[in-house]
Short mmCIF file of C-alpha atoms and ligand atoms in Angstrom, two decimals:
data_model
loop_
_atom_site.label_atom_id
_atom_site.label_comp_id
_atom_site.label_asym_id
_atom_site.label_seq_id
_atom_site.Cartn_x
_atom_site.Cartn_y
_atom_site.Cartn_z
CA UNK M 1 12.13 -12.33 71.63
CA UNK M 2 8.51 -10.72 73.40
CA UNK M 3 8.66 -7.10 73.89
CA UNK M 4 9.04 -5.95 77.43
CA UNK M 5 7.25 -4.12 79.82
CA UNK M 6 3.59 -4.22 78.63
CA UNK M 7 2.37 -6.28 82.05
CA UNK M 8 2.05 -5.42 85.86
CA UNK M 9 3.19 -8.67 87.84
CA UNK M 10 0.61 -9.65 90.39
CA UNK M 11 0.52 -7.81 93.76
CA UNK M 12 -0.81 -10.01 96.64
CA UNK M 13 -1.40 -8.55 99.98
CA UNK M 14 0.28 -10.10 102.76
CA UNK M 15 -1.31 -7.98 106.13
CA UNK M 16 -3.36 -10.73 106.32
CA UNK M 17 -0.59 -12.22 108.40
CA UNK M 18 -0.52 -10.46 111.17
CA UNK M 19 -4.61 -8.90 111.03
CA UNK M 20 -6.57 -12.19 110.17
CA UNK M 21 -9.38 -9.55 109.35
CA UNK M 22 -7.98 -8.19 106.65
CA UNK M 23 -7.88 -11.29 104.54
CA UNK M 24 -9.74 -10.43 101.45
CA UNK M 25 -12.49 -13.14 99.66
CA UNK M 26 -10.10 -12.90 96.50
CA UNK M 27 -7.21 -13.66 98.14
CA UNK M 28 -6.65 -17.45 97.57
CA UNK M 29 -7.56 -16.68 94.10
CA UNK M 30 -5.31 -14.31 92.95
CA UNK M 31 -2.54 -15.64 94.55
CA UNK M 32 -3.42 -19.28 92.65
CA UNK M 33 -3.51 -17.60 89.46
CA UNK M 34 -0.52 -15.77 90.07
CA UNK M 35 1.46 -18.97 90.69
CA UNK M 36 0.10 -20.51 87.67
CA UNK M 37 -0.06 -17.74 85.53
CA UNK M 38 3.01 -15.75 86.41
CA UNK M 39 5.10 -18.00 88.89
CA UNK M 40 5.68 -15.00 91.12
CA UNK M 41 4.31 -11.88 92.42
CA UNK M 42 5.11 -8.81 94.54
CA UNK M 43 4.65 -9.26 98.32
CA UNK M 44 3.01 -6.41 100.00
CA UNK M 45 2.72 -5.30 103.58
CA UNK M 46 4.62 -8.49 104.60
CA UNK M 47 5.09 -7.18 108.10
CA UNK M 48 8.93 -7.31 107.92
CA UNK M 49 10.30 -3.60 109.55
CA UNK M 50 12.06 -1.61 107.14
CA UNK M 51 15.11 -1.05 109.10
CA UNK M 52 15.76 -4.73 109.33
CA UNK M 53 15.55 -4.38 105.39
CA UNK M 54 17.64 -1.39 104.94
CA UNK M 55 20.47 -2.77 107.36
CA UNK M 56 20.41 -5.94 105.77
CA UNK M 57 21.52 -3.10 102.01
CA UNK M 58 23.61 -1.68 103.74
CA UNK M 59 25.98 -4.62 105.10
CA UNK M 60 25.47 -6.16 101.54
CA UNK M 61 26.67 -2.95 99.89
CA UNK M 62 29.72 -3.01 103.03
CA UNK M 63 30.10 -6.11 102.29
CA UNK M 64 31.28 -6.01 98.31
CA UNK M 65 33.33 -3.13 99.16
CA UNK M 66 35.77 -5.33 100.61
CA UNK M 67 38.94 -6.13 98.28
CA UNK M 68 38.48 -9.30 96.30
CA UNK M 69 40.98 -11.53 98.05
CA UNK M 70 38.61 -11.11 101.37
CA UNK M 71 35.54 -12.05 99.29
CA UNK M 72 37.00 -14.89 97.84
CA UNK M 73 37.42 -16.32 101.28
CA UNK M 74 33.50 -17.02 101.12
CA UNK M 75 34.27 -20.18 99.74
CA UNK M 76 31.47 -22.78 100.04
CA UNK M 77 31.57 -26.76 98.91
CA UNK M 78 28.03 -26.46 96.96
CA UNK M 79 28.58 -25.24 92.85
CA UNK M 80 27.67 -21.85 92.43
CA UNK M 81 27.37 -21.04 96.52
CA UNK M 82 30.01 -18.65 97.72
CA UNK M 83 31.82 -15.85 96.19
CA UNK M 84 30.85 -15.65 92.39
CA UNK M 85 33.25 -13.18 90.98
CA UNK M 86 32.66 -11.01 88.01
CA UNK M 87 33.80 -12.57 84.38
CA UNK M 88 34.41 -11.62 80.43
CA UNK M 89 30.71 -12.46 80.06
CA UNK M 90 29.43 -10.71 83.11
CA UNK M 91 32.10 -8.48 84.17
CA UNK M 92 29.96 -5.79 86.34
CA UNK M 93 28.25 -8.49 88.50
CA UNK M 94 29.56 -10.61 91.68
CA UNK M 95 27.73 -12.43 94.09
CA UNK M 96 28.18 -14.00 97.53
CA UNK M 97 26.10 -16.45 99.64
CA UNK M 98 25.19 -18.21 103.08
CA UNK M 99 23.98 -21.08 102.83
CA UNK M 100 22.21 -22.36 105.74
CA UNK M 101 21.00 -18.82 106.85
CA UNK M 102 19.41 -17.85 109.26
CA UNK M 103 21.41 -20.56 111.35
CA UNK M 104 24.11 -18.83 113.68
CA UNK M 105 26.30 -20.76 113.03
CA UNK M 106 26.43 -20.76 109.18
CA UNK M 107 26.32 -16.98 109.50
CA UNK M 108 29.42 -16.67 111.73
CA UNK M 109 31.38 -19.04 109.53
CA UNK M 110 31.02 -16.78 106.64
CA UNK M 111 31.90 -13.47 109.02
CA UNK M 112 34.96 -15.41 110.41
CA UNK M 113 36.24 -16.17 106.29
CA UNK M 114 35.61 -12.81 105.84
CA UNK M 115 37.00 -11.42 109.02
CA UNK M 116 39.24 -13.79 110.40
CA UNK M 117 40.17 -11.08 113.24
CA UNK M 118 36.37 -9.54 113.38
CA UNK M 119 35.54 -6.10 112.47
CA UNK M 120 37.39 -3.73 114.56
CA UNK M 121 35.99 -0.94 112.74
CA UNK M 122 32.10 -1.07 113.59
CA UNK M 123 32.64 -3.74 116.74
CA UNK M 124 32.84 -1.41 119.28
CA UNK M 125 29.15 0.06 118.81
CA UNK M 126 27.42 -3.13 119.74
CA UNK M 127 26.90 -5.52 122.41
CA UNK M 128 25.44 -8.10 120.91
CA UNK M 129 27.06 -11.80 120.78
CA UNK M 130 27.51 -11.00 117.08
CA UNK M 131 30.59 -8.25 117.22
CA UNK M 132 29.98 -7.05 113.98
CA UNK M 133 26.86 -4.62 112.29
CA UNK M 134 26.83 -6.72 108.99
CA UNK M 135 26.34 -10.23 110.57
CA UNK M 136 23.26 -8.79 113.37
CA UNK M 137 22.00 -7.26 110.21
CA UNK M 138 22.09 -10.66 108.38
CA UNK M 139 20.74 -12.38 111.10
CA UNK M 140 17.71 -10.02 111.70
CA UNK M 141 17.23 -10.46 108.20
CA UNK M 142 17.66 -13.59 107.23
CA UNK M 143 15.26 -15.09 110.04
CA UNK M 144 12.70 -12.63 109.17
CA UNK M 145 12.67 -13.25 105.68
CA UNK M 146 12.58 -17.04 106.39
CA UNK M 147 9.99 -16.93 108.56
CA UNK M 148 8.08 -14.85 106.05
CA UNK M 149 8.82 -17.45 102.98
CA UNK M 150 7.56 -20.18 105.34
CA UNK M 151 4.18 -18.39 105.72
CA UNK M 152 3.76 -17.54 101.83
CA UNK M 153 4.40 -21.27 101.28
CA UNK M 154 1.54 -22.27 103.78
CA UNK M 155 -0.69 -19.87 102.09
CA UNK M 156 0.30 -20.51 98.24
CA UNK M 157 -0.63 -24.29 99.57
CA UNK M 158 -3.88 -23.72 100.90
CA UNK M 159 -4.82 -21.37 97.78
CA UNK M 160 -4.51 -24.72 96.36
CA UNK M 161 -7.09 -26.42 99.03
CA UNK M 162 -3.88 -28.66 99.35
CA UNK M 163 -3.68 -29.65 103.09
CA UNK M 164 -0.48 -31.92 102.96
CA UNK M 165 2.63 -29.86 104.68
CA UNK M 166 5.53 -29.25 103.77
CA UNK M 167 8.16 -31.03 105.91
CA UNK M 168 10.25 -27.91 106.91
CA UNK M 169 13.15 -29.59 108.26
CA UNK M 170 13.95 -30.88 104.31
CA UNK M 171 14.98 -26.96 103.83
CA UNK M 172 17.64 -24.89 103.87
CA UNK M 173 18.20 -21.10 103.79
CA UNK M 174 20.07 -19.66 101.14
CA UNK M 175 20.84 -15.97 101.47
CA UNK M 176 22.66 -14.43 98.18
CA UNK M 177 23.51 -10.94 97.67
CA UNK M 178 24.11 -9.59 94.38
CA UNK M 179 26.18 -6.63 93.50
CA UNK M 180 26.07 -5.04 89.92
CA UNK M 181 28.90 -2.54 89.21
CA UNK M 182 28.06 -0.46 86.46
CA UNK M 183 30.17 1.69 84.82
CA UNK M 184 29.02 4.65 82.60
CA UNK M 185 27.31 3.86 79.55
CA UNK M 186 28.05 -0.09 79.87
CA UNK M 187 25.05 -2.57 80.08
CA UNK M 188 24.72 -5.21 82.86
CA UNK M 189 22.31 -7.62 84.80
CA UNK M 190 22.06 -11.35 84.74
CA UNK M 191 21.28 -13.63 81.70
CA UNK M 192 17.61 -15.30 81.44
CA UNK M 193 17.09 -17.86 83.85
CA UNK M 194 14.62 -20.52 85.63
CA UNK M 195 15.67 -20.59 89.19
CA UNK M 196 16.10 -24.54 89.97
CA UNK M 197 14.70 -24.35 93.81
CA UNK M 198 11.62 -24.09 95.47
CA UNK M 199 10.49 -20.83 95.78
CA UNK M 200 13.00 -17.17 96.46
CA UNK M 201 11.99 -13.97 98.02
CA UNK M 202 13.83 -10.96 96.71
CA UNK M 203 14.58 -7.74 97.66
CA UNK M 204 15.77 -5.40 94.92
CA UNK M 205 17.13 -1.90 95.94
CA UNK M 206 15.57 1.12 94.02
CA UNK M 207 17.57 0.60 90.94
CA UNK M 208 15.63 -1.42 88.74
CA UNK M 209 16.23 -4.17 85.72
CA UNK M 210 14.80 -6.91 86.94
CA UNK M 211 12.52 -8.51 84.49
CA UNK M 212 10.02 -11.52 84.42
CA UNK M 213 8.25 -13.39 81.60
CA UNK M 214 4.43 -14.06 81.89
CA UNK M 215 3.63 -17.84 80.67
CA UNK M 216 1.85 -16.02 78.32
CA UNK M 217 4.93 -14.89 76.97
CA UNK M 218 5.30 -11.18 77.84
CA UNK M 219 7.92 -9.86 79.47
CA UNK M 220 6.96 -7.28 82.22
CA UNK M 221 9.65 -5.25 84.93
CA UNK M 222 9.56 -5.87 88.27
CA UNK M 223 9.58 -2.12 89.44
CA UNK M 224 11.38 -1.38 92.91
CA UNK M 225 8.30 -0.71 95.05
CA UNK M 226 9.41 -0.07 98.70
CA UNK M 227 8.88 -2.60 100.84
CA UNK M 228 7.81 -4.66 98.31
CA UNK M 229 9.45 -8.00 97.31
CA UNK M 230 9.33 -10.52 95.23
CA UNK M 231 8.43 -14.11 95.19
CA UNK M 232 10.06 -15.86 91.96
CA UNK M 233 8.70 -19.64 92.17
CA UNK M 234 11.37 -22.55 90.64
CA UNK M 235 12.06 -25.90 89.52
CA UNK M 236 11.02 -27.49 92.51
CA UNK M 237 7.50 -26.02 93.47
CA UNK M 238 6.76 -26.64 89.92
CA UNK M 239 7.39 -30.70 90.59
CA UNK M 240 5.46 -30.48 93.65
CA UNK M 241 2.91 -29.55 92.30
CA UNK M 242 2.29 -31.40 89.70
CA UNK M 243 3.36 -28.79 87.01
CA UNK M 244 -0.06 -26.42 88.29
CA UNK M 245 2.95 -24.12 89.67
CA UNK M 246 4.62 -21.86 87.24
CA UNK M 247 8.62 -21.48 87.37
CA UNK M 248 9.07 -18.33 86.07
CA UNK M 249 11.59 -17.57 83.56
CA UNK M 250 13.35 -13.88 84.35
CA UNK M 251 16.69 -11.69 83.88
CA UNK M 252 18.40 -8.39 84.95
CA UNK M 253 18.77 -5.80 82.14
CA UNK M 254 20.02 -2.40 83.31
CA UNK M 255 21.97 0.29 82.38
CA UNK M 256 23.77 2.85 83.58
CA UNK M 257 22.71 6.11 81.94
CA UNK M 258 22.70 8.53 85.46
CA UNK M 259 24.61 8.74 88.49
CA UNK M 260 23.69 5.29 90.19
CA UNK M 261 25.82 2.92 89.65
CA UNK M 262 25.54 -0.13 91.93
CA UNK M 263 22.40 -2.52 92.46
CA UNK M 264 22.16 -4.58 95.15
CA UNK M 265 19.44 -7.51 95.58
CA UNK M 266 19.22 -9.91 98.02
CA UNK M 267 17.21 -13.35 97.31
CA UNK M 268 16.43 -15.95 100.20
CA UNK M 269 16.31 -18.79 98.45
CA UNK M 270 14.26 -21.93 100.24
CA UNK M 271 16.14 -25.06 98.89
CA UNK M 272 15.94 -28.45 100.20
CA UNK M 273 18.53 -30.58 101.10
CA UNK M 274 20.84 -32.60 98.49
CA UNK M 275 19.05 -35.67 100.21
CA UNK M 276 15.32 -34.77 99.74
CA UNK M 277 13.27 -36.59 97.24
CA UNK M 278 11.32 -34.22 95.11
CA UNK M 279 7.62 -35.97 94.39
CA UNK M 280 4.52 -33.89 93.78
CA UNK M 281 1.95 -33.67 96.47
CA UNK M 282 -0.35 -36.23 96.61
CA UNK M 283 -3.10 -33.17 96.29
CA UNK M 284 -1.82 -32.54 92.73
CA UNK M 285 -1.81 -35.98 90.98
CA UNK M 286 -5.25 -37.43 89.67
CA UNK M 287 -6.86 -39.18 87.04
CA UNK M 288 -7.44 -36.11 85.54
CA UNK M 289 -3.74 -34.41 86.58
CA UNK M 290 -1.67 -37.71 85.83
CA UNK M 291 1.90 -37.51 87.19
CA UNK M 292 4.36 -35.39 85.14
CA UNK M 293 7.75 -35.85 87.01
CA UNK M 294 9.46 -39.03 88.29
CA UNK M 295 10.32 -38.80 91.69
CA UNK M 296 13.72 -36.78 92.10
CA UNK M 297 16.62 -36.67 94.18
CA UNK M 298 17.34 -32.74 94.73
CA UNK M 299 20.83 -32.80 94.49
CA UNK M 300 20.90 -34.63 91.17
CA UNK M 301 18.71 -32.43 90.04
CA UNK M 302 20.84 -29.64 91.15
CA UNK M 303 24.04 -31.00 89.41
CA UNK M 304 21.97 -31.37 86.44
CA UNK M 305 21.04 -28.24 86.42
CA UNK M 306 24.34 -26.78 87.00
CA UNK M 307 26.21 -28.88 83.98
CA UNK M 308 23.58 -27.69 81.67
CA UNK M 309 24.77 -24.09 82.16
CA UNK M 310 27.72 -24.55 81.95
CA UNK M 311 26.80 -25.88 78.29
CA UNK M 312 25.50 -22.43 77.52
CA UNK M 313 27.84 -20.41 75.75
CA UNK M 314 27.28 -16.50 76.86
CA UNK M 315 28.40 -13.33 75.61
CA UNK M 316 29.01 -10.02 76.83
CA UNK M 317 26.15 -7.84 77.64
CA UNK M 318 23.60 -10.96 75.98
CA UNK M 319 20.99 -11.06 78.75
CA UNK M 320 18.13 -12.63 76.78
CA UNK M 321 20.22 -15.47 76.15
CA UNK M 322 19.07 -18.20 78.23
CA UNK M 323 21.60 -20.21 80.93
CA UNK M 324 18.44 -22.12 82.28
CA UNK M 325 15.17 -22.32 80.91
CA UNK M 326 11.90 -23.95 81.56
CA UNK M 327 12.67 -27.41 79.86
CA UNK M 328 15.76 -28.27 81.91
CA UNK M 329 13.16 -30.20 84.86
CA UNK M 330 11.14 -31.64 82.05
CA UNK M 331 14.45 -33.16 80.15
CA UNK M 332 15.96 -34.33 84.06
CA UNK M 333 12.53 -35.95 85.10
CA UNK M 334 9.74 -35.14 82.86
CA UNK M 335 7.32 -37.91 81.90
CA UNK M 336 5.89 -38.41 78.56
CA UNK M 337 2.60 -37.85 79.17
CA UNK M 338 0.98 -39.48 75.90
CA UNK M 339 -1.94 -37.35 74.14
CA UNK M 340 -2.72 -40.31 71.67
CA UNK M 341 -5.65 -42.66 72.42
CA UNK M 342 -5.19 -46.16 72.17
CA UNK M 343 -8.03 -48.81 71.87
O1 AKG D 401 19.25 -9.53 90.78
C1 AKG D 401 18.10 -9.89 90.57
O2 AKG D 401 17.14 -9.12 90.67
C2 AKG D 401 17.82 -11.32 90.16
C3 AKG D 401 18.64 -12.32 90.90
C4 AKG D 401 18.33 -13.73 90.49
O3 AKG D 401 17.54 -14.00 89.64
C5 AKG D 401 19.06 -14.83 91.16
O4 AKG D 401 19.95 -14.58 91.99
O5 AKG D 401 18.74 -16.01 90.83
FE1 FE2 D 402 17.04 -16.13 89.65
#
């Protein structure tokens, strides 16, 4: 296995955004060679408001405190969506999800599993139509962060001098906190992955252990910056693009040698609907960048990708081993591209 932590992921500036001026000549470039290189970077000066981010920790952390039998309630039809609850292999992580976040609607759903009689507790102290602190700070959040991922998209695109949009109304939000639970002196994170959507912007809380592989090879942590997060690019972007987009390959190591004792992130996953057909952009196939994935069905894909980690056999405290690495899109839909010449 690579040695960790020699390399400083790519920072990209995002004020851009919202001050046109301040887009930089180098901008497109070293967000391109980020993608291709790295297959994510840290987001900077993104324009969301820290409170919105700290309330958003805070009902996550509020959230997991709840006893088990309320958080299994968070039940959700899709493999892997709702309540993930610790096991042998992972015992010091959970994890519980939205899908369809920012949308009211799938946001109230998972407050009324959770709170079938609302939130007496906090309701009082707000007047908003949401009655409860944890869903106005997952709605605040969620939107922003959506609206945020739908803007690095558009500019990740045109680093690419790729003019062909994406068609947003093929996506949907996925918000998933994580919870890590360490106890003293015991190891924990999450075991080396490829994440099998689109693209995910992460917020990590000032804990640490989050790690990402260069395509070079090298390993390098993603160090809790404030107001920082991160963009980890998948399966998906990868196919769109022809392969020219990196899915990077990453992990959670930590442990718990002082006081702190619980990490929270949050990703917001962008993943398209079960329906969508996954096909690289038009932009990215040539005679010189010949097609490298057949056409896919997303949800097959996703299936796929599920089964083949289940496959994985994973022990305690084994991080590096991988669950999903960077072959499982070539083996679903990879072409042989042949490198011989014939005459
Ligand atoms: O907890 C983290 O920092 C990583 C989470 C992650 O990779 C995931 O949820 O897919
Ligand atoms: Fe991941």
């Amino acid at each position: 296995m690579a040695s960790s932590v020699i390399v400083e992921v790519p920072v990209i500036d995002f004020s851009f955004l919202k001050d046109a001026t301040a887009f930089r000549d180098d901008t497109y470039v070293k967000l391109r060679e980020a993608c291709e290189e790295w297959g994510c970077f840290l987001v900077v000066n993104h324009g969301i408001k820290e409170e919105i981010i700290y309330e958003m920790d805070s009902a996550a952390r509020d959230i997991f405190r709840l006893p088990k039998e309320t958080k299994q309630k968070n039940k959700l039809p899709r493999n892997e969506m709702g309540y993930i609850a610790s096991t042998p292999a992972n015992p010091f992580y959970e994890s519980l999800g939205i899908l369809g976040a920012p949308d009211r609607t799938a946001i109230q759903r998972f407050s009324d599993y959770l709170w079938p009689h609302g939130n007496p507790e906090i309701r009082d102290f707000y007047t908003w139509e949401f009655d409860d602190f944890q869903i106005k700070a997952i709605y605040a959040y969620s939107s922003s962060v959506e609206e945020l991922t739908i803007n690095i998209i558009r500019v990740i695109l045109q680093s690419f001098e790729v003019n062909s949009r994406l068609d947003t109304s093929q996506f949907w939000g996925f918000l998933r906190m994580n919870y890590y639970d360490l106890p003293k002196n015991e190891k924990g994170g999450m075991a080396t992955h490829v994440d099998h959507n689109c693209i995910g912007l992460l917020y990590q809380d000032g804990t640490g252990g989050l790690q990402v592989k260069s395509k070079a090879g090298k390993w390098a942590e993603v160090k809790p910056e404030m107001n920082s997060f991160i963009v980890i690019l998948g399966d998906c972007f990868k196919a769109l693009s022809n392969g020219r987009i990196h899915n990077v390959t990453h992990r959670v190591m930590m442990e718990r040698c002082h006081d702190k004792k619980f990490r929270v992130s949050i990703p917001y996953f962008y993943d398209f609907s079960l329906e969508t057909v996954v096909d690289p952009l038009p932009e990215f196939v040539d005679e010189n960048h010949p097609r490298l994935y057949k056409p896919f069905v997303y949800g097959d894909y996703r299936n796929f990708y599920v089964e083949s980690k289940k496959k994985k056999i994973w022990t305690k405290g084994d991080f590096g081993s991988e669950t999903c690495g960077e072959e499982n899109l070539y083996n679903f839909a990879g072409i042989q591209v042949s490198t011989t010449t014939s005459n």
